[in-house]
Amino acid sequence: MLRRNVRLRREYIYRKSLEGKERLLYEKKRKIKEALEEGKPIPTELRNEEAALRQQIDLEDEHTAVPKTHIDDEYANAAERDPKILLTTSRNPSAPLTQFVKELKFVFPNAQRMNRGGQVISEIIETCRAHDFTDVVLVHEHRGVPDGIIISHLPFGPTAYFGLLNVVTRHDIKDKNAIGTMPEAYPHLILNNFSTKLGQRTANILKYLFPVPKPDTKRIITFANQSDYVSFRHHIYEKRGGPKSIELKEIGPRFELRLYQIKLGTMDQSEAQTEWVIRPYMNTSKKRKILGD
């Protein structure tokens, strides 16, 4: 199994190394295509390669014309099977953190919770790869308050690091009759205001934690971005007064997410390349929106 993972990782890195060459070739073909369509002469630097590039252009279709990236490969097979998630915590978790992770287990369908014990991250990731887990979710705390969550996609990444704020668990809500029971049906997702390229990347990381729901599911999970703070809300709806009368009921938990880093690798790879990280000077740029408008 270890040799297989090493081989797969080597193949993945090799595909990444080819991206620069493929992008350069794509730019050359695009210049030739534009020159032919506009009736302009072929650029001087491409005249020696014109015949070979024209032949490649003729063989392309809409699926092969634009080169794909390693980012496309990460979630290329995500829709073929339901996600399988491992939930765990930092070492020696407090009672509030353990309660919060128990509730997250019901939020994410097909999730399994594991007591961390003395296991190191590399052992957890290796075990998850061997048992076909698609994601590992690790929740951190500070003095009993959940303050961070790491989502690592397997087998190659990416890994997203979020800050957790304003966590309100179902356990904290005193009126249990008002919130009702937690359903286990696959939820519909609402992803609001992830309009930038980084926003779409973040939305993909969150979206593929959930399987495809049935059309008549009455459970809704919302990730709403405002000023780069992503609000998580969990509702069910009922149509008591007919099809036009919809009653929403929040069933918890609720929290805010703040993205601060994405790495092109899994959680255990310290050498993984950083795709994006928040910098101190970004906080002073109040008008700049990273994830959406």
Coordinates of C-alpha atoms in Angstrom, one line a residue, residues 9-278:
R9 CA 1.9 10.7 -5.7
R10 CA 4.8 10.7 -8.1
E11 CA 2.4 10.4 -11.1
Y12 CA 0.4 13.3 -9.6
I13 CA 3.5 15.5 -9.3
Y14 CA 4.5 14.6 -12.9
R15 CA 1.1 15.7 -14.2
K16 CA 1.6 19.0 -12.4
S17 CA 5.0 19.4 -14.0
L18 CA 3.5 19.0 -17.5
E19 CA 1.0 21.8 -16.9
G20 CA 3.5 24.6 -17.8
K21 CA 4.4 22.9 -21.2
E22 CA 0.7 22.3 -22.0
R23 CA -0.2 25.9 -21.2
L24 CA 2.6 27.2 -23.5
L25 CA 1.5 24.9 -26.3
Y26 CA -2.1 26.1 -25.8
E27 CA -1.0 29.7 -26.1
K28 CA 0.8 29.0 -29.4
K29 CA -2.3 27.2 -30.9
R30 CA -4.5 30.0 -29.7
K31 CA -2.4 32.7 -31.6
I32 CA -2.4 30.6 -34.8
K33 CA -6.2 30.1 -34.5
E34 CA -6.8 33.8 -34.0
A35 CA -4.5 34.7 -37.0
L36 CA -6.4 32.3 -39.3
E37 CA -9.8 33.5 -38.2
E38 CA -8.9 37.2 -38.6
G39 CA -7.0 36.7 -41.9
K40 CA -3.7 38.0 -40.4
P41 CA -0.3 36.6 -41.1
I42 CA 1.1 33.9 -38.8
P43 CA 3.4 35.4 -36.1
T44 CA 7.0 35.2 -37.1
E45 CA 8.1 33.1 -34.1
L46 CA 5.5 30.4 -34.9
R47 CA 6.1 29.9 -38.6
N48 CA 8.4 27.0 -38.2
E49 CA 5.9 25.1 -36.0
E50 CA 2.8 26.2 -38.0
A51 CA 2.2 22.9 -39.9
A52 CA 2.5 20.7 -36.8
L53 CA 0.3 23.0 -34.7
R54 CA -2.4 23.2 -37.4
Q55 CA -2.6 19.4 -37.4
Q56 CA -3.1 19.4 -33.7
I57 CA -5.8 22.1 -33.9
D58 CA -7.7 20.0 -36.5
L59 CA -7.7 17.0 -34.1
E60 CA -9.1 18.9 -31.1
D61 CA -12.7 19.2 -29.9
E62 CA -14.4 21.3 -27.2
H63 CA -13.3 18.9 -24.5
T64 CA -9.6 18.8 -25.4
A65 CA -9.0 22.3 -26.7
V66 CA -8.4 23.9 -23.2
P67 CA -5.8 22.0 -21.1
K68 CA -6.9 20.8 -17.7
T69 CA -5.0 21.4 -14.5
H70 CA -4.2 19.3 -11.5
I71 CA -7.0 21.2 -9.7
D72 CA -9.5 19.5 -12.0
D73 CA -7.9 16.1 -11.2
E74 CA -8.5 16.5 -7.5
Y75 CA -12.3 16.3 -7.7
A76 CA -12.6 14.6 -11.1
N77 CA -14.1 11.4 -9.7
A78 CA -15.9 13.1 -6.8
A79 CA -19.4 12.6 -8.3
E80 CA -18.9 8.9 -9.0
R81 CA -19.4 7.9 -5.3
D82 CA -20.6 9.4 -2.1
P83 CA -18.0 11.1 0.2
K84 CA -16.7 9.2 3.2
I85 CA -15.5 11.5 5.9
L86 CA -13.4 10.9 9.0
L87 CA -14.0 13.4 11.9
T88 CA -11.4 13.8 14.6
T89 CA -10.1 16.4 17.0
S90 CA -6.9 17.7 18.5
R91 CA -5.4 15.7 21.3
N92 CA -7.1 15.6 24.7
P93 CA -10.3 17.3 23.6
S94 CA -12.5 19.1 26.1
A95 CA -16.2 18.2 26.6
P96 CA -17.5 21.2 24.5
L97 CA -15.2 20.2 21.5
T98 CA -16.3 16.5 21.8
Q99 CA -20.0 17.6 21.8
F100 CA -19.4 19.8 18.7
V101 CA -17.7 17.0 16.8
K102 CA -20.6 14.7 17.7
E103 CA -23.0 17.2 16.1
L104 CA -20.8 17.6 13.0
K105 CA -21.1 13.8 12.5
F106 CA -24.8 14.3 11.8
V107 CA -24.2 17.4 9.7
F108 CA -22.0 15.5 7.3
P109 CA -23.6 12.3 5.9
N110 CA -21.4 9.2 5.8
A111 CA -19.1 10.7 8.5
Q112 CA -17.4 8.6 11.1
R113 CA -16.0 10.0 14.3
M114 CA -12.7 8.8 15.8
N115 CA -11.2 9.5 19.1
R116 CA -7.7 10.9 18.4
G117 CA -5.9 9.3 21.3
G118 CA -2.1 9.2 20.7
Q119 CA -2.3 8.9 16.9
V120 CA -0.2 11.2 14.8
I121 CA -1.6 12.9 11.6
S122 CA 0.5 10.7 9.2
E123 CA -1.0 7.5 10.7
I124 CA -4.5 8.9 10.4
I125 CA -4.1 9.9 6.8
E126 CA -2.5 6.5 5.9
T127 CA -5.3 4.6 7.6
C128 CA -7.9 6.8 5.8
R129 CA -6.3 6.1 2.4
A130 CA -6.3 2.4 3.0
H131 CA -10.0 2.4 3.9
D132 CA -11.1 4.6 0.9
F133 CA -12.0 7.8 2.9
T134 CA -12.4 10.8 0.7
D135 CA -11.9 13.5 3.3
V136 CA -10.4 14.1 6.8
V137 CA -11.9 16.8 9.0
L138 CA -9.8 17.9 12.0
V139 CA -11.3 20.3 14.6
H140 CA -9.2 22.4 17.0
E141 CA -10.0 24.3 20.1
H142 CA -8.6 27.0 22.4
R143 CA -9.5 26.7 26.1
G144 CA -12.6 24.7 25.4
V145 CA -13.9 26.8 22.5
P146 CA -13.7 25.3 18.9
D147 CA -11.5 27.8 16.9
G148 CA -10.3 25.9 13.9
I149 CA -11.2 23.3 11.3
I150 CA -9.0 21.6 8.7
I151 CA -10.5 19.9 5.7
S152 CA -8.1 17.6 3.8
H153 CA -9.2 15.9 0.6
L154 CA -7.7 12.4 -0.1
P155 CA -5.7 11.0 -1.7
F156 CA -3.7 14.1 -3.0
G157 CA -5.3 17.2 -1.4
P158 CA -6.1 20.1 -1.3
T159 CA -6.1 20.9 2.4
A160 CA -8.1 24.0 3.5
Y161 CA -7.5 25.7 6.9
F162 CA -10.4 27.6 8.4
G163 CA -10.8 29.6 11.5
L164 CA -14.0 28.9 13.5
L165 CA -16.0 31.7 15.1
N166 CA -19.2 32.2 17.0
V167 CA -19.9 28.5 17.4
V168 CA -23.4 27.7 18.8
T169 CA -24.1 24.0 19.2
R170 CA -27.5 22.3 19.6
H171 CA -26.3 21.3 23.0
D172 CA -26.2 25.1 24.0
I173 CA -29.8 25.7 23.0
K174 CA -32.0 25.1 26.0
D175 CA -35.4 24.8 24.2
K176 CA -35.0 21.3 22.6
N177 CA -38.6 21.3 21.4
A178 CA -38.0 24.4 19.3
I179 CA -35.1 22.9 17.3
G180 CA -36.6 19.5 16.8
T181 CA -34.7 16.3 15.9
M182 CA -31.7 16.1 13.6
P183 CA -32.6 14.4 10.3
E184 CA -30.1 12.2 8.5
A185 CA -31.3 12.7 4.9
Y186 CA -28.8 14.0 2.4
P187 CA -29.2 17.8 2.4
H188 CA -29.7 20.4 -0.3
L189 CA -26.8 22.9 -0.4
I190 CA -27.0 26.6 -0.8
L191 CA -23.6 28.3 -1.7
N192 CA -24.0 32.0 -1.7
N193 CA -21.6 34.7 -3.0
F194 CA -18.5 32.6 -4.0
S195 CA -18.0 34.5 -7.2
T196 CA -14.2 34.9 -7.4
K197 CA -11.8 32.1 -8.5
L198 CA -10.7 31.5 -4.9
G199 CA -14.3 31.6 -3.9
Q200 CA -15.2 28.9 -6.4
R201 CA -12.3 26.8 -5.2
T202 CA -13.5 27.1 -1.6
A203 CA -17.1 26.3 -2.6
N204 CA -15.8 23.1 -4.3
I205 CA -13.9 22.0 -1.1
L206 CA -17.1 22.5 0.9
K207 CA -19.5 21.1 -1.7
Y208 CA -17.9 17.8 -2.2
L209 CA -18.2 17.0 1.5
F210 CA -21.9 16.2 0.8
P211 CA -23.5 13.6 -1.4
V212 CA -26.2 14.3 -4.0
P213 CA -29.6 14.6 -2.3
K214 CA -33.0 13.4 -3.3
P215 CA -35.3 16.0 -4.9
D216 CA -37.8 15.8 -2.1
T217 CA -35.3 16.2 0.8
K218 CA -36.5 18.8 3.3
R219 CA -33.1 19.4 4.9
I220 CA -31.1 22.5 3.8
I221 CA -27.5 23.5 4.6
T222 CA -26.3 27.0 3.7
F223 CA -22.8 28.4 3.3
A224 CA -23.3 32.1 2.9
N225 CA -20.2 34.3 2.3
Q226 CA -20.3 38.0 3.4
S227 CA -17.0 40.0 3.7
D228 CA -15.0 36.7 3.5
Y229 CA -16.8 35.2 6.5
V230 CA -18.7 32.1 5.6
S231 CA -21.8 31.6 7.7
F232 CA -23.0 28.0 8.2
R233 CA -26.7 27.5 8.8
H234 CA -28.7 24.2 9.1
H235 CA -32.5 24.2 8.5
I236 CA -35.4 22.0 7.7
Y237 CA -38.5 23.3 5.9
E238 CA -42.2 22.3 6.1
K239 CA -45.2 23.1 3.9
R240 CA -48.0 23.2 6.5
G241 CA -50.2 25.7 4.7
G242 CA -49.8 24.4 1.2
P243 CA -47.1 24.5 -1.5
K244 CA -46.7 28.3 -1.3
S245 CA -46.4 28.4 2.5
I246 CA -42.9 27.4 3.6
E247 CA -41.8 27.4 7.3
L248 CA -38.1 27.2 8.0
K249 CA -36.8 25.8 11.3
E250 CA -33.2 26.1 12.3
I251 CA -31.9 22.8 13.8
G252 CA -28.2 23.8 14.4
P253 CA -25.4 23.9 14.9
R254 CA -24.3 27.3 13.6
F255 CA -20.9 28.9 13.1
E256 CA -18.7 31.1 10.9
L257 CA -15.7 30.1 8.8
R258 CA -12.8 32.2 7.9
L259 CA -10.4 30.8 5.3
Y260 CA -6.8 31.5 5.9
Q261 CA -4.8 28.9 3.9
I262 CA -5.1 26.3 1.1
K263 CA -2.3 23.8 0.4
L264 CA -1.8 21.6 -2.6
G265 CA -1.4 18.4 -0.7
T266 CA -2.7 16.4 2.3
M267 CA -2.5 17.4 6.0
D268 CA 0.5 15.3 6.7
Q269 CA 2.7 16.8 3.9
S270 CA 4.7 19.6 5.4
E271 CA 6.5 20.1 2.0
A272 CA 3.2 20.6 0.1
Q273 CA 3.0 23.8 -2.0
T274 CA 0.9 26.6 -0.6
E275 CA -1.8 27.6 -3.1
W276 CA -3.1 30.6 -1.2
V277 CA -2.5 32.1 2.3
I278 CA -3.9 35.2 4.0

